[in-house]
Amino acid sequence: QVQLVESGGGLVQPGGSLRLSCTLSLRYRVIGWFRQAPGKEREGVSYIGLSNSEIRYTESVKGRFTISRDNHKEAVYLQMNNLKPEDTAVYYCAAGPTLSLNPDAYSAWGQGTQVLVSS
């Protein structure tokens, strides 16, 4: 069973940046980033497969967030720029076998890291 650990969350002002990291105990084909705001359902933010051609973003973060992967370190990153208050949520990384933004497609989850965008 793969284990995932997120880090890098925190408090940032609108327009600021954060870089989230997800470290894995072993390589997995697809790693996704998800977020869940209070009172809302968990939503897919981005995923990456084993190649950079297998990347997708949800519409609301396109042009602001960048996902990347370091297979040597078994880590996946989410660079978040131009953050907005509506990006406030707990962010999770997850491992799964298929390229999907649907949380149900993922079987292993990290514990989450809080991102708060506020002035």
mmCIF file of N, CA, C and O in Angstrom, residues 6-101:
data_model
loop_
_atom_site.group_PDB
_atom_site.id
_atom_site.type_symbol
_atom_site.label_atom_id
_atom_site.label_comp_id
_atom_site.label_asym_id
_atom_site.label_seq_id
_atom_site.Cartn_x
_atom_site.Cartn_y
_atom_site.Cartn_z
ATOM 1 N N GLU A 6 1.671 14.975 2.343
ATOM 2 C CA GLU A 6 1.668 16.318 1.766
ATOM 3 C C GLU A 6 2.371 17.300 2.700
ATOM 4 O O GLU A 6 2.379 17.124 3.924
ATOM 5 N N SER A 7 2.907 18.334 2.109
ATOM 6 C CA SER A 7 3.487 19.430 2.881
ATOM 7 C C SER A 7 3.459 20.695 2.032
ATOM 8 O O SER A 7 3.227 20.621 0.821
ATOM 9 N N GLY A 8 3.683 21.825 2.681
ATOM 10 C CA GLY A 8 3.796 23.077 1.947
ATOM 11 C C GLY A 8 2.625 24.020 2.066
ATOM 12 O O GLY A 8 2.662 25.128 1.531
ATOM 13 N N GLY A 9 1.576 23.606 2.750
ATOM 14 C CA GLY A 9 0.440 24.494 2.920
ATOM 15 C C GLY A 9 0.757 25.634 3.878
ATOM 16 O O GLY A 9 1.812 25.674 4.499
ATOM 17 N N GLY A 10 -0.180 26.573 3.967
ATOM 18 C CA GLY A 10 0.015 27.689 4.875
ATOM 19 C C GLY A 10 -0.910 28.834 4.557
ATOM 20 O O GLY A 10 -1.850 28.696 3.770
ATOM 21 N N LEU A 11 -0.620 29.957 5.176
ATOM 22 C CA LEU A 11 -1.396 31.184 4.972
ATOM 23 C C LEU A 11 -0.670 32.067 3.958
ATOM 24 O O LEU A 11 0.530 32.320 4.106
ATOM 25 N N VAL A 12 -1.408 32.544 2.979
ATOM 26 C CA VAL A 12 -0.818 33.396 1.955
ATOM 27 C C VAL A 12 -1.831 34.462 1.565
ATOM 28 O O VAL A 12 -3.043 34.227 1.615
ATOM 29 N N GLN A 13 -1.335 35.614 1.192
ATOM 30 C CA GLN A 13 -2.225 36.689 0.757
ATOM 31 C C GLN A 13 -2.699 36.442 -0.670
ATOM 32 O O GLN A 13 -2.020 35.751 -1.449
ATOM 33 N N PRO A 14 -3.849 36.989 -1.027
ATOM 34 C CA PRO A 14 -4.302 36.883 -2.427
ATOM 35 C C PRO A 14 -3.228 37.377 -3.378
ATOM 36 O O PRO A 14 -2.583 38.399 -3.133
ATOM 37 N N GLY A 15 -3.036 36.632 -4.460
ATOM 38 C CA GLY A 15 -1.983 36.948 -5.410
ATOM 39 C C GLY A 15 -0.661 36.280 -5.112
ATOM 40 O O GLY A 15 0.260 36.315 -5.938
ATOM 41 N N GLY A 16 -0.560 35.680 -3.949
ATOM 42 C CA GLY A 16 0.678 35.024 -3.558
ATOM 43 C C GLY A 16 0.812 33.624 -4.132
ATOM 44 O O GLY A 16 -0.026 33.166 -4.913
ATOM 45 N N SER A 17 1.887 32.947 -3.723
ATOM 46 C CA SER A 17 2.199 31.620 -4.254
ATOM 47 C C SER A 17 2.528 30.657 -3.122
ATOM 48 O O SER A 17 3.018 31.055 -2.060
ATOM 49 N N LEU A 18 2.263 29.405 -3.390
ATOM 50 C CA LEU A 18 2.662 28.300 -2.517
ATOM 51 C C LEU A 18 3.049 27.125 -3.385
ATOM 52 O O LEU A 18 2.534 26.973 -4.502
ATOM 53 N N ARG A 19 3.930 26.299 -2.858
ATOM 54 C CA ARG A 19 4.299 25.067 -3.545
ATOM 55 C C ARG A 19 4.012 23.895 -2.627
ATOM 56 O O ARG A 19 4.633 23.775 -1.558
ATOM 57 N N LEU A 20 3.091 23.066 -3.035
ATOM 58 C CA LEU A 20 2.758 21.870 -2.262
ATOM 59 C C LEU A 20 3.608 20.706 -2.752
ATOM 60 O O LEU A 20 3.884 20.581 -3.945
ATOM 61 N N SER A 21 3.995 19.871 -1.801
ATOM 62 C CA SER A 21 4.769 18.683 -2.123
ATOM 63 C C SER A 21 4.024 17.449 -1.656
ATOM 64 O O SER A 21 3.353 17.475 -0.612
ATOM 65 N N CYS A 22 4.165 16.394 -2.413
ATOM 66 C CA CYS A 22 3.583 15.097 -2.051
ATOM 67 C C CYS A 22 4.680 14.055 -2.215
ATOM 68 O O CYS A 22 5.158 13.841 -3.339
ATOM 69 N N THR A 23 5.099 13.463 -1.125
ATOM 70 C CA THR A 23 6.114 12.423 -1.205
ATOM 71 C C THR A 23 5.452 11.062 -1.098
ATOM 72 O O THR A 23 4.509 10.866 -0.332
ATOM 73 N N LEU A 24 5.938 10.111 -1.899
ATOM 74 C CA LEU A 24 5.343 8.784 -1.988
ATOM 75 C C LEU A 24 6.315 7.728 -1.480
ATOM 76 O O LEU A 24 7.531 7.856 -1.661
ATOM 77 N N SER A 25 5.757 6.664 -0.908
ATOM 78 C CA SER A 25 6.612 5.583 -0.424
ATOM 79 C C SER A 25 7.028 4.665 -1.559
ATOM 80 O O SER A 25 7.993 3.914 -1.428
ATOM 81 N N LEU A 26 6.316 4.711 -2.697
ATOM 82 C CA LEU A 26 6.702 3.953 -3.879
ATOM 83 C C LEU A 26 6.054 4.593 -5.095
ATOM 84 O O LEU A 26 5.108 5.352 -4.975
ATOM 85 N N ARG A 27 6.581 4.254 -6.269
ATOM 86 C CA ARG A 27 6.089 4.885 -7.499
ATOM 87 C C ARG A 27 4.684 4.377 -7.820
ATOM 88 O O ARG A 27 4.384 3.203 -7.679
ATOM 89 N N TYR A 28 3.849 5.338 -8.265
ATOM 90 C CA TYR A 28 2.489 5.000 -8.672
ATOM 91 C C TYR A 28 2.208 5.691 -9.973
ATOM 92 O O TYR A 28 2.720 6.777 -10.233
ATOM 93 N N ARG A 29 1.375 5.106 -10.798
ATOM 94 C CA ARG A 29 1.201 5.625 -12.145
ATOM 95 C C ARG A 29 0.619 7.028 -12.168
ATOM 96 O O ARG A 29 1.138 7.924 -12.829
ATOM 97 N N VAL A 30 -0.472 7.249 -11.436
ATOM 98 C CA VAL A 30 -1.157 8.534 -11.483
ATOM 99 C C VAL A 30 -1.214 9.131 -10.085
ATOM 100 O O VAL A 30 -1.610 8.461 -9.124
ATOM 101 N N ILE A 31 -0.813 10.361 -9.987
ATOM 102 C CA ILE A 31 -0.935 11.110 -8.736
ATOM 103 C C ILE A 31 -1.818 12.319 -9.001
ATOM 104 O O ILE A 31 -1.595 13.063 -9.952
ATOM 105 N N GLY A 32 -2.804 12.471 -8.166
ATOM 106 C CA GLY A 32 -3.721 13.596 -8.302
ATOM 107 C C GLY A 32 -3.671 14.500 -7.092
ATOM 108 O O GLY A 32 -3.354 14.073 -5.989
ATOM 109 N N TRP A 33 -3.977 15.773 -7.351
ATOM 110 C CA TRP A 33 -4.171 16.727 -6.265
ATOM 111 C C TRP A 33 -5.667 17.065 -6.191
ATOM 112 O O TRP A 33 -6.294 17.329 -7.231
ATOM 113 N N PHE A 34 -6.164 17.078 -4.983
ATOM 114 C CA PHE A 34 -7.569 17.357 -4.744
ATOM 115 C C PHE A 34 -7.664 18.405 -3.637
ATOM 116 O O PHE A 34 -6.706 18.629 -2.904
ATOM 117 N N ARG A 35 -8.828 19.026 -3.530
ATOM 118 C CA ARG A 35 -9.027 19.976 -2.440
ATOM 119 C C ARG A 35 -10.462 19.897 -1.954
ATOM 120 O O ARG A 35 -11.366 19.531 -2.691
ATOM 121 N N GLN A 36 -10.599 20.250 -0.692
ATOM 122 C CA GLN A 36 -11.931 20.241 -0.094
ATOM 123 C C GLN A 36 -12.056 21.455 0.810
ATOM 124 O O GLN A 36 -11.320 21.585 1.791
ATOM 125 N N ALA A 37 -12.987 22.324 0.443
ATOM 126 C CA ALA A 37 -13.280 23.496 1.247
ATOM 127 C C ALA A 37 -14.387 23.155 2.235
ATOM 128 O O ALA A 37 -15.162 22.219 2.007
ATOM 129 N N PRO A 38 -14.487 23.890 3.332
ATOM 130 C CA PRO A 38 -15.528 23.605 4.316
ATOM 131 C C PRO A 38 -16.918 23.617 3.693
ATOM 132 O O PRO A 38 -17.281 24.545 2.968
ATOM 133 N N GLY A 39 -17.677 22.570 3.958
ATOM 134 C CA GLY A 39 -19.033 22.482 3.449
ATOM 135 C C GLY A 39 -19.158 22.107 1.998
ATOM 136 O O GLY A 39 -20.266 22.089 1.453
ATOM 137 N N LYS A 40 -18.040 21.812 1.351
ATOM 138 C CA LYS A 40 -18.074 21.462 -0.079
ATOM 139 C C LYS A 40 -17.523 20.065 -0.294
ATOM 140 O O LYS A 40 -16.804 19.521 0.546
ATOM 141 N N GLU A 41 -17.859 19.515 -1.447
ATOM 142 C CA GLU A 41 -17.340 18.205 -1.803
ATOM 143 C C GLU A 41 -15.876 18.305 -2.239
ATOM 144 O O GLU A 41 -15.421 19.358 -2.686
ATOM 145 N N ARG A 42 -15.184 17.201 -2.103
ATOM 146 C CA ARG A 42 -13.804 17.147 -2.565
ATOM 147 C C ARG A 42 -13.788 17.237 -4.089
ATOM 148 O O ARG A 42 -14.556 16.558 -4.765
ATOM 149 N N GLU A 43 -12.916 18.081 -4.628
ATOM 150 C CA GLU A 43 -12.844 18.249 -6.076
ATOM 151 C C GLU A 43 -11.433 17.992 -6.577
ATOM 152 O O GLU A 43 -10.446 18.261 -5.885
ATOM 153 N N GLY A 44 -11.350 17.500 -7.793
ATOM 154 C CA GLY A 44 -10.060 17.279 -8.418
ATOM 155 C C GLY A 44 -9.468 18.575 -8.917
ATOM 156 O O GLY A 44 -10.154 19.370 -9.547
ATOM 157 N N VAL A 45 -8.199 18.781 -8.631
ATOM 158 C CA VAL A 45 -7.494 19.988 -9.052
ATOM 159 C C VAL A 45 -6.603 19.703 -10.257
ATOM 160 O O VAL A 45 -6.624 20.421 -11.245
ATOM 161 N N SER A 46 -5.846 18.619 -10.169
ATOM 162 C CA SER A 46 -4.910 18.289 -11.241
ATOM 163 C C SER A 46 -4.445 16.861 -11.070
ATOM 164 O O SER A 46 -4.510 16.306 -9.972
ATOM 165 N N TYR A 47 -3.984 16.266 -12.146
ATOM 166 C CA TYR A 47 -3.321 14.971 -12.046
ATOM 167 C C TYR A 47 -2.141 14.925 -13.005
ATOM 168 O O TYR A 47 -2.060 15.691 -13.969
ATOM 169 N N ILE A 48 -1.249 13.981 -12.725
ATOM 170 C CA ILE A 48 -0.102 13.750 -13.585
ATOM 171 C C ILE A 48 0.158 12.260 -13.655
ATOM 172 O O ILE A 48 0.084 11.556 -12.650
ATOM 173 N N GLY A 49 0.434 11.770 -14.867
ATOM 174 C CA GLY A 49 0.803 10.381 -15.047
ATOM 175 C C GLY A 49 2.318 10.240 -15.027
ATOM 176 O O GLY A 49 3.027 11.088 -14.486
ATOM 177 N N LEU A 50 2.809 9.187 -15.641
ATOM 178 C CA LEU A 50 4.245 8.956 -15.625
ATOM 179 C C LEU A 50 4.995 9.847 -16.605
ATOM 180 O O LEU A 50 6.215 9.982 -16.507
ATOM 181 N N SER A 51 4.285 10.450 -17.549
ATOM 182 C CA SER A 51 4.917 11.368 -18.491
ATOM 183 C C SER A 51 4.244 12.721 -18.413
ATOM 184 O O SER A 51 3.097 12.848 -17.975
ATOM 185 N N ASN A 52 4.956 13.749 -18.828
ATOM 186 C CA ASN A 52 4.396 15.093 -18.772
ATOM 187 C C ASN A 52 3.257 15.310 -19.763
ATOM 188 O O ASN A 52 2.568 16.337 -19.692
ATOM 189 N N SER A 53 3.058 14.373 -20.680
ATOM 190 C CA SER A 53 1.920 14.492 -21.593
ATOM 191 C C SER A 53 0.621 14.086 -20.902
ATOM 192 O O SER A 53 -0.461 14.360 -21.407
ATOM 193 N N GLU A 54 0.728 13.455 -19.767
ATOM 194 C CA GLU A 54 -0.452 13.011 -19.018
ATOM 195 C C GLU A 54 -0.697 13.961 -17.851
ATOM 196 O O GLU A 54 -0.494 13.616 -16.686
ATOM 197 N N ILE A 55 -1.105 15.166 -18.195
ATOM 198 C CA ILE A 55 -1.387 16.198 -17.198
ATOM 199 C C ILE A 55 -2.731 16.840 -17.523
ATOM 200 O O ILE A 55 -3.048 17.064 -18.691
ATOM 201 N N ARG A 56 -3.479 17.124 -16.486
ATOM 202 C CA ARG A 56 -4.753 17.808 -16.682
ATOM 203 C C ARG A 56 -5.016 18.678 -15.452
ATOM 204 O O ARG A 56 -4.622 18.338 -14.333
ATOM 205 N N TYR A 57 -5.712 19.807 -15.692
ATOM 206 C CA TYR A 57 -6.103 20.717 -14.621
ATOM 207 C C TYR A 57 -7.603 20.963 -14.667
ATOM 208 O O TYR A 57 -8.211 20.982 -15.747
ATOM 209 N N THR A 58 -8.180 21.214 -13.529
ATOM 210 C CA THR A 58 -9.545 21.686 -13.530
ATOM 211 C C THR A 58 -9.559 23.129 -14.037
ATOM 212 O O THR A 58 -8.559 23.861 -13.908
ATOM 213 N N GLU A 59 -10.657 23.526 -14.623
ATOM 214 C CA GLU A 59 -10.710 24.808 -15.331
ATOM 215 C C GLU A 59 -10.333 26.000 -14.448
ATOM 216 O O GLU A 59 -9.658 26.927 -14.902
ATOM 217 N N SER A 60 -10.731 25.980 -13.216
ATOM 218 C CA SER A 60 -10.550 27.145 -12.345
ATOM 219 C C SER A 60 -9.094 27.426 -11.982
ATOM 220 O O SER A 60 -8.774 28.515 -11.488
ATOM 221 N N VAL A 61 -8.192 26.464 -12.223
ATOM 222 C CA VAL A 61 -6.789 26.678 -11.850
ATOM 223 C C VAL A 61 -5.865 26.753 -13.055
ATOM 224 O O VAL A 61 -4.663 26.974 -12.906
ATOM 225 N N LYS A 62 -6.406 26.561 -14.239
ATOM 226 C CA LYS A 62 -5.585 26.601 -15.446
ATOM 227 C C LYS A 62 -4.882 27.945 -15.580
ATOM 228 O O LYS A 62 -5.484 28.994 -15.371
ATOM 229 N N GLY A 63 -3.595 27.890 -15.886
ATOM 230 C CA GLY A 63 -2.805 29.107 -16.015
ATOM 231 C C GLY A 63 -2.242 29.612 -14.708
ATOM 232 O O GLY A 63 -1.402 30.514 -14.710
ATOM 233 N N ARG A 64 -2.692 29.067 -13.589
ATOM 234 C CA ARG A 64 -2.198 29.499 -12.276
ATOM 235 C C ARG A 64 -1.447 28.388 -11.548
ATOM 236 O O ARG A 64 -0.493 28.653 -10.817
ATOM 237 N N PHE A 65 -1.874 27.161 -11.705
ATOM 238 C CA PHE A 65 -1.264 26.023 -11.018
ATOM 239 C C PHE A 65 -0.458 25.192 -12.018
ATOM 240 O O PHE A 65 -0.848 25.058 -13.182
ATOM 241 N N THR A 66 0.630 24.625 -11.534
ATOM 242 C CA THR A 66 1.450 23.743 -12.345
ATOM 243 C C THR A 66 1.810 22.501 -11.548
ATOM 244 O O THR A 66 2.345 22.607 -10.436
ATOM 245 N N ILE A 67 1.517 21.349 -12.111
ATOM 246 C CA ILE A 67 1.856 20.079 -11.465
ATOM 247 C C ILE A 67 3.123 19.540 -12.104
ATOM 248 O O ILE A 67 3.355 19.707 -13.308
ATOM 249 N N SER A 68 3.966 18.928 -11.289
ATOM 250 C CA SER A 68 5.191 18.337 -11.815
ATOM 251 C C SER A 68 5.549 17.121 -10.976
ATOM 252 O O SER A 68 5.022 16.931 -9.871
ATOM 253 N N ARG A 69 6.469 16.355 -11.527
ATOM 254 C CA ARG A 69 6.800 15.093 -10.879
ATOM 255 C C ARG A 69 8.303 14.865 -10.942
ATOM 256 O O ARG A 69 8.931 15.107 -11.964
ATOM 257 N N ASP A 70 8.875 14.396 -9.842
ATOM 258 C CA ASP A 70 10.286 14.024 -9.775
ATOM 259 C C ASP A 70 10.341 12.544 -9.439
ATOM 260 O O ASP A 70 10.183 12.149 -8.280
ATOM 261 N N ASN A 71 10.530 11.716 -10.452
ATOM 262 C CA ASN A 71 10.514 10.273 -10.223
ATOM 263 C C ASN A 71 11.739 9.786 -9.450
ATOM 264 O O ASN A 71 11.711 8.702 -8.856
ATOM 265 N N HIS A 72 12.804 10.554 -9.452
ATOM 266 C CA HIS A 72 13.983 10.170 -8.669
ATOM 267 C C HIS A 72 13.705 10.296 -7.171
ATOM 268 O O HIS A 72 14.168 9.492 -6.364
ATOM 269 N N LYS A 73 12.935 11.325 -6.823
ATOM 270 C CA LYS A 73 12.620 11.562 -5.417
ATOM 271 C C LYS A 73 11.270 10.979 -5.026
ATOM 272 O O LYS A 73 10.873 11.068 -3.861
ATOM 273 N N GLU A 74 10.554 10.398 -5.991
ATOM 274 C CA GLU A 74 9.204 9.911 -5.744
ATOM 275 C C GLU A 74 8.371 11.021 -5.106
ATOM 276 O O GLU A 74 7.804 10.869 -4.013
ATOM 277 N N ALA A 75 8.310 12.123 -5.811
ATOM 278 C CA ALA A 75 7.573 13.276 -5.293
ATOM 279 C C ALA A 75 6.791 13.942 -6.419
ATOM 280 O O ALA A 75 7.203 13.907 -7.585
ATOM 281 N N VAL A 76 5.681 14.516 -6.055
ATOM 282 C CA VAL A 76 4.856 15.286 -6.978
ATOM 283 C C VAL A 76 4.619 16.643 -6.341
ATOM 284 O O VAL A 76 4.373 16.736 -5.133
ATOM 285 N N TYR A 77 4.687 17.681 -7.171
ATOM 286 C CA TYR A 77 4.561 19.040 -6.670
ATOM 287 C C TYR A 77 3.373 19.752 -7.319
ATOM 288 O O TYR A 77 3.000 19.443 -8.454
ATOM 289 N N LEU A 78 2.824 20.702 -6.606
ATOM 290 C CA LEU A 78 1.789 21.564 -7.154
ATOM 291 C C LEU A 78 2.198 23.001 -6.867
ATOM 292 O O LEU A 78 2.124 23.454 -5.725
ATOM 293 N N GLN A 79 2.674 23.680 -7.907
ATOM 294 C CA GLN A 79 3.030 25.086 -7.781
ATOM 295 C C GLN A 79 1.768 25.907 -7.996
ATOM 296 O O GLN A 79 1.129 25.809 -9.045
ATOM 297 N N MET A 80 1.421 26.706 -7.009
ATOM 298 C CA MET A 80 0.182 27.485 -7.061
ATOM 299 C C MET A 80 0.533 28.965 -7.047
ATOM 300 O O MET A 80 1.091 29.463 -6.062
ATOM 301 N N ASN A 81 0.229 29.637 -8.132
ATOM 302 C CA ASN A 81 0.503 31.071 -8.265
ATOM 303 C C ASN A 81 -0.796 31.855 -8.349
ATOM 304 O O ASN A 81 -1.855 31.292 -8.650
ATOM 305 N N ASN A 82 -0.694 33.137 -8.089
ATOM 306 C CA ASN A 82 -1.862 34.026 -8.173
ATOM 307 C C ASN A 82 -3.044 33.437 -7.393
ATOM 308 O O ASN A 82 -4.151 33.336 -7.907
ATOM 309 N N LEU A 83 -2.780 33.056 -6.177
ATOM 310 C CA LEU A 83 -3.805 32.407 -5.368
ATOM 311 C C LEU A 83 -4.947 33.352 -5.051
ATOM 312 O O LEU A 83 -4.752 34.571 -4.864
ATOM 313 N N LYS A 84 -6.122 32.786 -4.991
ATOM 314 C CA LYS A 84 -7.354 33.542 -4.726
ATOM 315 C C LYS A 84 -8.009 33.011 -3.455
ATOM 316 O O LYS A 84 -7.784 31.846 -3.085
ATOM 317 N N PRO A 85 -8.824 33.821 -2.797
ATOM 318 C CA PRO A 85 -9.505 33.335 -1.592
ATOM 319 C C PRO A 85 -10.301 32.050 -1.832
ATOM 320 O O PRO A 85 -10.384 31.197 -0.942
ATOM 321 N N GLU A 86 -10.836 31.894 -3.024
ATOM 322 C CA GLU A 86 -11.611 30.677 -3.318
ATOM 323 C C GLU A 86 -10.739 29.425 -3.461
ATOM 324 O O GLU A 86 -11.264 28.321 -3.596
ATOM 325 N N ASP A 87 -9.427 29.599 -3.441
ATOM 326 C CA ASP A 87 -8.523 28.438 -3.434
ATOM 327 C C ASP A 87 -8.335 27.883 -2.021
ATOM 328 O O ASP A 87 -7.694 26.840 -1.855
ATOM 329 N N THR A 88 -8.863 28.563 -1.033
ATOM 330 C CA THR A 88 -8.750 28.101 0.344
ATOM 331 C C THR A 88 -9.414 26.743 0.515
ATOM 332 O O THR A 88 -10.578 26.555 0.153
ATOM 333 N N ALA A 89 -8.659 25.784 1.032
ATOM 334 C CA ALA A 89 -9.154 24.413 1.187
ATOM 335 C C ALA A 89 -8.062 23.570 1.830
ATOM 336 O O ALA A 89 -6.910 24.009 1.948
ATOM 337 N N VAL A 90 -8.436 22.370 2.201
ATOM 338 C CA VAL A 90 -7.441 21.354 2.534
ATOM 339 C C VAL A 90 -7.097 20.641 1.225
ATOM 340 O O VAL A 90 -7.982 20.203 0.499
ATOM 341 N N TYR A 91 -5.816 20.576 0.938
ATOM 342 C CA TYR A 91 -5.343 19.965 -0.298
ATOM 343 C C TYR A 91 -4.788 18.575 0.010
ATOM 344 O O TYR A 91 -4.006 18.399 0.943
ATOM 345 N N TYR A 92 -5.196 17.621 -0.808
ATOM 346 C CA TYR A 92 -4.786 16.233 -0.652
ATOM 347 C C TYR A 92 -4.108 15.747 -1.934
ATOM 348 O O TYR A 92 -4.512 16.129 -3.032
ATOM 349 N N CYS A 93 -3.125 14.891 -1.778
ATOM 350 C CA CYS A 93 -2.647 14.147 -2.933
ATOM 351 C C CYS A 93 -3.109 12.704 -2.781
ATOM 352 O O CYS A 93 -3.332 12.220 -1.664
ATOM 353 N N ALA A 94 -3.268 12.044 -3.919
ATOM 354 C CA ALA A 94 -3.780 10.689 -3.930
ATOM 355 C C ALA A 94 -3.160 9.917 -5.081
ATOM 356 O O ALA A 94 -2.745 10.507 -6.093
ATOM 357 N N ALA A 95 -3.122 8.604 -4.927
ATOM 358 C CA ALA A 95 -2.542 7.723 -5.934
ATOM 359 C C ALA A 95 -3.630 6.838 -6.527
ATOM 360 O O ALA A 95 -4.486 6.320 -5.785
ATOM 361 N N GLY A 96 -3.555 6.658 -7.844
ATOM 362 C CA GLY A 96 -4.540 5.814 -8.495
ATOM 363 C C GLY A 96 -4.016 5.238 -9.789
ATOM 364 O O GLY A 96 -2.951 5.640 -10.266
ATOM 365 N N PRO A 97 -4.774 4.299 -10.387
ATOM 366 C CA PRO A 97 -4.308 3.635 -11.606
ATOM 367 C C PRO A 97 -4.724 4.314 -12.901
ATOM 368 O O PRO A 97 -4.172 4.004 -13.964
ATOM 369 N N THR A 98 -5.694 5.246 -12.827
ATOM 370 C CA THR A 98 -6.215 5.829 -14.057
ATOM 371 C C THR A 98 -6.151 7.346 -14.023
ATOM 372 O O THR A 98 -6.203 7.964 -12.951
ATOM 373 N N LEU A 99 -6.074 7.935 -15.199
ATOM 374 C CA LEU A 99 -6.017 9.390 -15.317
ATOM 375 C C LEU A 99 -7.427 9.953 -15.139
ATOM 376 O O LEU A 99 -8.275 9.833 -16.016
ATOM 377 N N SER A 100 -7.653 10.578 -13.991
ATOM 378 C CA SER A 100 -8.997 11.044 -13.680
ATOM 379 C C SER A 100 -8.945 12.163 -12.646
ATOM 380 O O SER A 100 -8.070 12.176 -11.780
ATOM 381 N N LEU A 101 -9.879 13.090 -12.729
ATOM 382 C CA LEU A 101 -10.055 14.105 -11.693
ATOM 383 C C LEU A 101 -11.161 13.713 -10.712
ATOM 384 O O LEU A 101 -11.502 14.491 -9.830
#
